[in-house]
Coordinates of C-alpha atoms in Angstrom, one line a residue:
M1 CA 51.8 300.7 31.7
K2 CA 51.4 301.8 28.1
E3 CA 48.1 303.5 28.9
K4 CA 49.9 305.4 31.7
I5 CA 52.7 306.6 29.4
Y6 CA 50.2 307.7 26.7
Y7 CA 48.2 309.5 29.4
L8 CA 51.4 311.3 30.6
L9 CA 52.3 312.3 27.0
L10 CA 48.8 313.6 26.4
C11 CA 49.0 315.7 29.6
L12 CA 52.4 317.1 28.5
I13 CA 51.0 318.0 25.0
L14 CA 47.9 319.6 26.5
T15 CA 49.9 321.5 29.1
Y16 CA 52.3 322.9 26.4
S17 CA 49.4 323.8 24.1
A18 CA 47.7 325.6 27.0
Q19 CA 50.8 327.6 27.7
A20 CA 52.1 328.3 24.2
Q21 CA 50.7 331.3 22.5
L22 CA 51.1 332.8 19.0
Y23 CA 52.1 336.4 18.6
G24 CA 52.4 338.4 15.4
G25 CA 54.6 341.3 14.5
I26 CA 54.5 343.5 11.4
E27 CA 57.3 346.0 10.9
I28 CA 56.9 348.7 8.3
G29 CA 60.5 349.4 7.3
S30 CA 62.2 351.7 4.8
K31 CA 63.0 348.9 2.4
G32 CA 60.2 346.4 3.0
I33 CA 57.5 345.1 5.4
K34 CA 58.5 342.2 7.6
M35 CA 56.2 339.8 9.2
T36 CA 57.0 337.5 12.2
V37 CA 55.0 334.8 13.8
L38 CA 56.3 333.8 17.2
Q39 CA 55.2 330.7 19.1
V40 CA 55.9 331.8 22.7
E41 CA 56.2 329.0 25.3
S42 CA 56.9 331.4 28.3
I43 CA 56.7 335.2 28.4
R44 CA 58.4 335.2 31.8
R45 CA 61.4 333.2 30.6
N46 CA 61.5 334.7 27.1
T47 CA 61.4 331.3 25.4
Y48 CA 60.0 331.2 21.9
D49 CA 60.3 329.8 18.5
V50 CA 60.1 331.8 15.2
K51 CA 57.3 329.9 13.6
E52 CA 57.3 332.0 10.4
F53 CA 59.1 335.0 9.0
W54 CA 58.6 336.6 5.6
T55 CA 59.1 339.9 3.9
E56 CA 57.3 341.9 1.2
N57 CA 59.7 344.2 -0.7
V58 CA 57.5 347.4 -0.6
G59 CA 59.8 350.4 -0.4
I60 CA 58.3 353.3 1.5
A61 CA 61.3 355.6 2.2
A62 CA 62.0 356.8 -1.4
G63 CA 60.3 360.1 -0.8
I64 CA 62.3 360.8 2.4
G65 CA 65.5 361.2 0.3
I66 CA 63.6 363.5 -2.1
D67 CA 61.7 365.9 0.1
G68 CA 61.6 364.4 3.5
T69 CA 58.1 362.9 3.2
L70 CA 56.5 359.5 2.6
L71 CA 54.8 359.6 -0.8
K72 CA 51.0 359.0 -0.7
E73 CA 51.2 356.1 -3.1
D74 CA 53.8 354.4 -1.0
I75 CA 51.6 354.9 2.1
D76 CA 48.6 353.4 0.3
K77 CA 50.8 350.5 -0.9
A78 CA 52.1 349.8 2.5
G79 CA 48.6 350.0 4.0
T80 CA 47.4 347.3 1.6
V81 CA 50.3 345.0 2.4
V82 CA 49.9 345.5 6.1
L83 CA 46.1 344.8 5.9
N84 CA 46.6 341.6 3.9
N85 CA 49.2 340.2 6.3
Y86 CA 47.2 341.3 9.4
K87 CA 44.2 339.3 8.0
K88 CA 46.5 336.4 7.3
M89 CA 47.7 336.4 10.9
L90 CA 44.1 336.5 12.2
N91 CA 42.6 334.0 9.8
E92 CA 45.4 331.6 8.8
Y93 CA 47.5 331.6 12.0
K94 CA 44.5 332.2 14.3
I95 CA 46.5 334.8 16.3
E96 CA 44.4 336.8 18.7
D97 CA 44.0 340.5 17.7
K98 CA 45.6 341.7 21.0
N99 CA 48.7 339.6 20.2
I100 CA 49.4 341.3 16.9
F101 CA 51.7 344.3 17.0
I102 CA 52.3 346.7 14.1
V103 CA 55.3 349.1 14.3
G104 CA 57.1 351.5 12.0
S105 CA 60.9 351.4 12.0
S106 CA 63.1 354.4 13.0
G107 CA 64.0 354.8 9.3
V108 CA 60.4 355.5 8.4
G109 CA 60.3 357.8 11.4
L110 CA 62.6 360.2 9.7
A111 CA 59.7 361.4 7.5
T112 CA 57.8 364.5 8.4
N113 CA 54.4 363.0 7.7
T114 CA 54.4 359.7 9.6
S115 CA 51.0 360.7 11.0
D116 CA 49.6 360.0 7.5
L117 CA 50.9 356.4 7.7
V118 CA 49.6 356.0 11.3
A119 CA 46.2 357.2 10.2
K120 CA 46.1 354.9 7.2
I121 CA 47.0 351.8 9.2
K122 CA 44.4 352.8 11.8
E123 CA 41.8 353.2 9.1
L124 CA 42.5 349.8 7.6
T125 CA 43.1 347.6 10.7
N126 CA 41.7 349.7 13.6
K127 CA 45.1 349.2 15.3
K128 CA 47.3 352.1 16.4
I129 CA 50.9 351.7 15.3
E130 CA 54.0 353.1 16.9
I131 CA 56.9 354.7 15.1
I132 CA 59.8 353.7 17.3
S133 CA 62.9 355.9 17.8
S134 CA 66.3 354.9 16.6
S135 CA 67.6 354.8 20.2
L136 CA 64.9 352.3 21.2
E137 CA 65.3 350.3 18.1
A138 CA 69.0 350.0 18.7
K139 CA 68.5 349.1 22.3
L140 CA 66.2 346.2 21.3
L141 CA 68.7 345.2 18.6
L142 CA 71.5 345.0 21.2
R143 CA 69.4 342.7 23.4
G144 CA 68.6 340.4 20.4
C145 CA 71.9 340.6 18.5
I146 CA 74.7 340.4 21.1
P147 CA 75.3 337.4 23.4
P148 CA 74.7 338.6 27.0
K149 CA 78.3 337.7 28.0
N150 CA 79.6 340.2 25.4
Y151 CA 77.3 343.1 26.2
L152 CA 79.9 345.3 27.8
N153 CA 82.7 344.8 25.2
S154 CA 80.6 345.1 22.1
V155 CA 78.8 347.6 19.8
I156 CA 76.0 346.8 17.5
I157 CA 75.7 348.6 14.1
D158 CA 72.5 348.1 12.0
I159 CA 72.3 349.5 8.5
G160 CA 68.7 349.8 7.5
G161 CA 66.9 351.4 4.6
G162 CA 66.3 354.8 6.1
N163 CA 69.1 355.1 8.6
T164 CA 72.0 353.5 10.6
K165 CA 71.6 352.9 14.3
G166 CA 73.4 351.1 17.0
G167 CA 74.9 351.4 20.4
Y168 CA 76.5 349.7 23.4
A169 CA 76.0 349.0 27.0
K170 CA 78.0 350.2 30.0
D171 CA 78.0 349.0 33.5
I172 CA 77.0 351.8 35.9
N173 CA 76.3 351.1 39.5
D174 CA 76.0 347.4 38.7
S175 CA 73.4 348.1 36.0
S176 CA 73.8 347.9 32.3
V177 CA 73.0 351.3 30.8
F178 CA 72.4 351.5 27.0
F179 CA 74.0 354.3 25.0
P180 CA 72.6 354.8 21.4
I181 CA 74.3 356.0 18.3
S182 CA 72.8 356.8 15.0
C183 CA 73.3 358.3 11.5
D184 CA 70.6 359.5 9.1
L185 CA 72.0 357.5 6.2
G186 CA 70.6 354.2 5.1
T187 CA 70.5 352.1 1.9
V188 CA 67.4 353.7 0.5
T189 CA 68.2 357.3 1.5
L190 CA 71.8 357.1 0.2
T191 CA 70.6 355.6 -3.1
E192 CA 68.2 358.5 -3.5
I193 CA 70.8 361.1 -2.7
I194 CA 73.2 359.7 -5.3
N195 CA 70.4 359.2 -7.9
K196 CA 69.5 362.9 -7.6
K197 CA 73.1 363.7 -8.6
C198 CA 73.1 361.6 -11.7
K199 CA 71.9 362.8 -15.1
Q200 CA 72.4 359.7 -17.3
K201 CA 71.2 357.3 -14.5
T202 CA 73.9 354.7 -15.4
V203 CA 75.6 352.5 -12.9
F204 CA 79.0 353.9 -13.9
E205 CA 77.8 357.4 -13.2
F206 CA 76.2 356.3 -9.9
N207 CA 79.6 354.8 -8.8
E208 CA 81.4 358.0 -9.7
N209 CA 79.0 360.2 -7.8
L210 CA 79.0 357.9 -4.8
F211 CA 82.8 357.9 -4.8
D212 CA 82.7 361.8 -4.6
Y213 CA 80.2 361.6 -1.8
L214 CA 82.3 359.2 0.3
P215 CA 84.0 362.0 2.4
T216 CA 80.5 363.1 3.5
I217 CA 79.6 359.5 4.5
R218 CA 82.8 359.2 6.4
E219 CA 82.2 362.4 8.3
S220 CA 78.6 361.3 9.1
F221 CA 79.9 358.0 10.6
K222 CA 82.7 359.7 12.5
K223 CA 80.2 362.1 14.1
M224 CA 78.1 359.1 15.0
Y225 CA 81.0 357.4 16.9
T226 CA 82.5 360.5 18.4
S227 CA 79.1 361.4 19.9
R228 CA 79.8 358.4 22.1
P229 CA 83.6 358.0 22.1
E230 CA 83.4 354.7 24.0
S231 CA 81.7 353.1 21.0
Q232 CA 85.0 353.1 19.2
D233 CA 86.8 351.2 22.0
K234 CA 84.7 348.1 21.9
S235 CA 86.6 344.9 20.9
N236 CA 83.6 343.3 19.2
I237 CA 81.4 344.8 16.4
Y238 CA 78.1 343.1 15.6
I239 CA 76.6 344.0 12.2
S240 CA 73.0 343.5 11.3
G241 CA 70.3 344.8 8.9
G242 CA 69.7 344.3 5.2
A243 CA 73.2 345.3 4.2
A244 CA 74.9 342.8 6.5
W245 CA 72.5 340.1 5.4
A246 CA 73.1 340.8 1.7
F247 CA 76.9 340.8 2.3
Y248 CA 76.9 337.5 4.2
T249 CA 74.6 335.8 1.7
L250 CA 76.5 336.9 -1.4
L251 CA 79.9 336.0 0.2
N252 CA 78.8 332.5 1.3
G253 CA 75.9 331.7 -1.0
T254 CA 73.9 330.3 1.9
K255 CA 72.1 331.2 5.1
A256 CA 74.0 331.6 8.3
E257 CA 73.8 328.5 10.5
E258 CA 74.9 330.2 13.7
N259 CA 73.2 333.2 15.4
F260 CA 76.6 334.9 15.4
T261 CA 79.3 334.3 12.7
Q262 CA 82.6 336.0 12.6
V263 CA 83.4 337.8 9.3
Q264 CA 86.4 339.6 7.9
Y265 CA 86.5 343.3 7.0
D266 CA 88.5 342.5 3.8
D267 CA 85.6 340.3 2.6
I268 CA 83.3 343.3 2.9
L269 CA 85.6 345.3 0.6
A270 CA 85.8 342.4 -1.8
I271 CA 82.0 342.0 -2.1
R272 CA 81.6 345.8 -2.5
T273 CA 84.1 345.7 -5.4
I274 CA 82.2 342.9 -7.1
A275 CA 78.9 344.8 -6.7
E276 CA 80.4 347.8 -8.4
N277 CA 82.4 346.2 -11.2
N278 CA 81.3 342.6 -11.7
Y279 CA 77.6 342.5 -10.8
Q280 CA 76.9 339.9 -13.5
R281 CA 78.8 337.4 -11.3
F282 CA 76.0 337.7 -8.7
V283 CA 73.3 337.4 -11.5
T284 CA 74.9 334.2 -12.8
N285 CA 75.3 332.6 -9.4
S286 CA 71.6 333.5 -8.6
E287 CA 70.4 331.2 -11.4
S288 CA 71.4 328.1 -9.4
N289 CA 71.3 329.6 -5.9
P290 CA 67.9 330.6 -4.4
E291 CA 69.5 332.5 -1.4
I292 CA 71.5 334.8 -3.7
K293 CA 68.4 335.2 -5.8
K294 CA 66.6 336.5 -2.7
V295 CA 69.2 339.2 -2.3
L296 CA 69.0 340.3 -5.9
N297 CA 65.2 340.3 -5.7
T298 CA 65.5 342.6 -2.6
Y299 CA 68.2 344.9 -3.9
Q300 CA 68.9 346.3 -7.3
Q301 CA 72.5 346.9 -8.2
K302 CA 72.6 350.6 -7.2
S303 CA 71.0 349.8 -3.8
L304 CA 73.5 347.0 -3.3
I305 CA 76.4 349.3 -4.0
A306 CA 75.0 351.9 -1.6
A307 CA 74.5 349.2 1.1
F308 CA 78.0 347.9 0.8
N309 CA 79.6 351.3 0.8
L310 CA 77.7 352.2 4.0
L311 CA 78.7 348.9 5.6
E312 CA 82.4 349.3 4.6
T313 CA 82.6 353.0 5.7
S314 CA 80.8 352.4 9.0
L315 CA 83.6 350.0 9.9
E316 CA 86.5 351.8 8.1
V317 CA 86.3 354.9 10.3
V318 CA 86.5 352.9 13.5
P319 CA 90.1 353.2 14.9
N320 CA 92.1 350.0 14.7
I321 CA 89.4 348.2 12.8
Q322 CA 91.8 345.4 11.6
N323 CA 92.2 344.3 15.2
K324 CA 88.5 344.2 16.0
K325 CA 86.3 341.1 15.8
I326 CA 83.3 341.6 13.5
F327 CA 80.3 339.3 13.8
F328 CA 77.3 338.9 11.5
A329 CA 74.1 338.7 13.7
K330 CA 71.8 336.3 11.9
Q331 CA 68.7 337.4 13.8
G332 CA 69.3 341.1 13.1
Q333 CA 66.3 341.4 10.8
I334 CA 63.8 340.3 13.5
A335 CA 65.7 340.8 16.8
W336 CA 64.3 344.2 17.7
L337 CA 60.8 343.1 16.6
V338 CA 61.0 340.0 18.8
S339 CA 62.1 342.1 21.8
Y340 CA 59.3 344.6 21.1
V341 CA 56.7 341.9 21.0
F342 CA 57.9 340.4 24.3
D343 CA 58.0 343.7 26.1
N344 CA 54.5 344.6 25.0
A345 CA 53.2 341.1 25.7
K346 CA 54.5 341.6 29.3
G347 CA 53.0 345.0 29.5
V348 CA 56.3 346.8 29.7
K349 CA 56.0 350.5 29.1
Q350 CA 58.2 351.7 26.2
I351 CA 60.5 354.6 27.0
Y352 CA 61.5 356.9 24.1

C-alpha cells in the first residue's frame, strides 16, 4: 500500500513539473527596472505563482523632464542592468529564452528617442522590446488590480515615474469595454519640473515651488477625468504604482497582506505632510524597519513629496471623494507585467 501511495505522489510531482513552466518579465520603467519570475501552472486557467520579484533602482526618465529625451548614459546604464538580469534568468533560473519578455513602460514611452533604447537592448540581448502605450498598460493594470466582481463600478489610477494612467470598464452589449485615462505627470517628471524652477535646490524651496505648481497639476488631472466623465462616477478607486506602495508602507510600516486593502484619503494627506515637514521621522523609523528603508532607498525626499502630491491631487479632484472607497492594490507593481506575460505566452496579439 505504501509503495502505491509513493508511486501516486511521484506521478503527481512529475505531472506538475511537466506542466509548470517558468516565465520571466523585465520591465524598464521610469523610476527603475523590475524583474519578475513566474511559475505558471496553467496558461489556459491563468494559474501562477510569483516565484521571485526584485527591482533595481535605475532611473531612466530624468531626461524626459528636461528636454523630452532619454539620456545616453541612462540608456547605457539600463542596458547593462537588463543584460545582467536577462542572463540571470537564463542561467540561474533556467528560463527558456522564448519565455523571457522585455518591455518598456508607457512612462518611458513619453521620450522622443525610445528607438535608441530599443536598439541598445536588441544589441545586448538580441531580443526586441516593446514600448507599451499608456492605454494598454492601464488595461492590463485593471485586469490585475481590480477584483472581477468590481470591474464595472471601479476605476484604477496608477502613478508611475513618467506618467499617470488608469481607466475603467463599461458593459456594452454584454461585453466589458475598457476606457483608458492618462496624464503626462509622474513622480520623476514632476520632480524634474519643480527642480528646474529651484535656484537653491533646498527642500524648502522645492515645497514652495511645488505648492505654486499645484493648480497646474489639478487642471491636468481634471482634464484626465473629464476626458472620460464616467471615470468620476465610480464608487471604488484602486490605487497602484510606486507612489501608492510608498504611501502604504510608510503609513503601516509593513507589506500589505491582502491583495486589496482599503485606505483612507485623510491618511494620504497626513503622509504627504510628514514627507514635506518631518521627513526625519521616516529616516528614524527606517533604522529599525526594513520595509520603510526600502521606500527611502527608492525615493529621495523630493521624489516622495512629488509622489504624494500627485497621489493626493489625483484623488482630490474627484467629485465626492470622501464618499468613495479607496483601495491599495498590492500587486500593482507587477500586475500589468503579469498580464503581458500571460497574453504573449498564449500568443495573444497586442492591440495598441
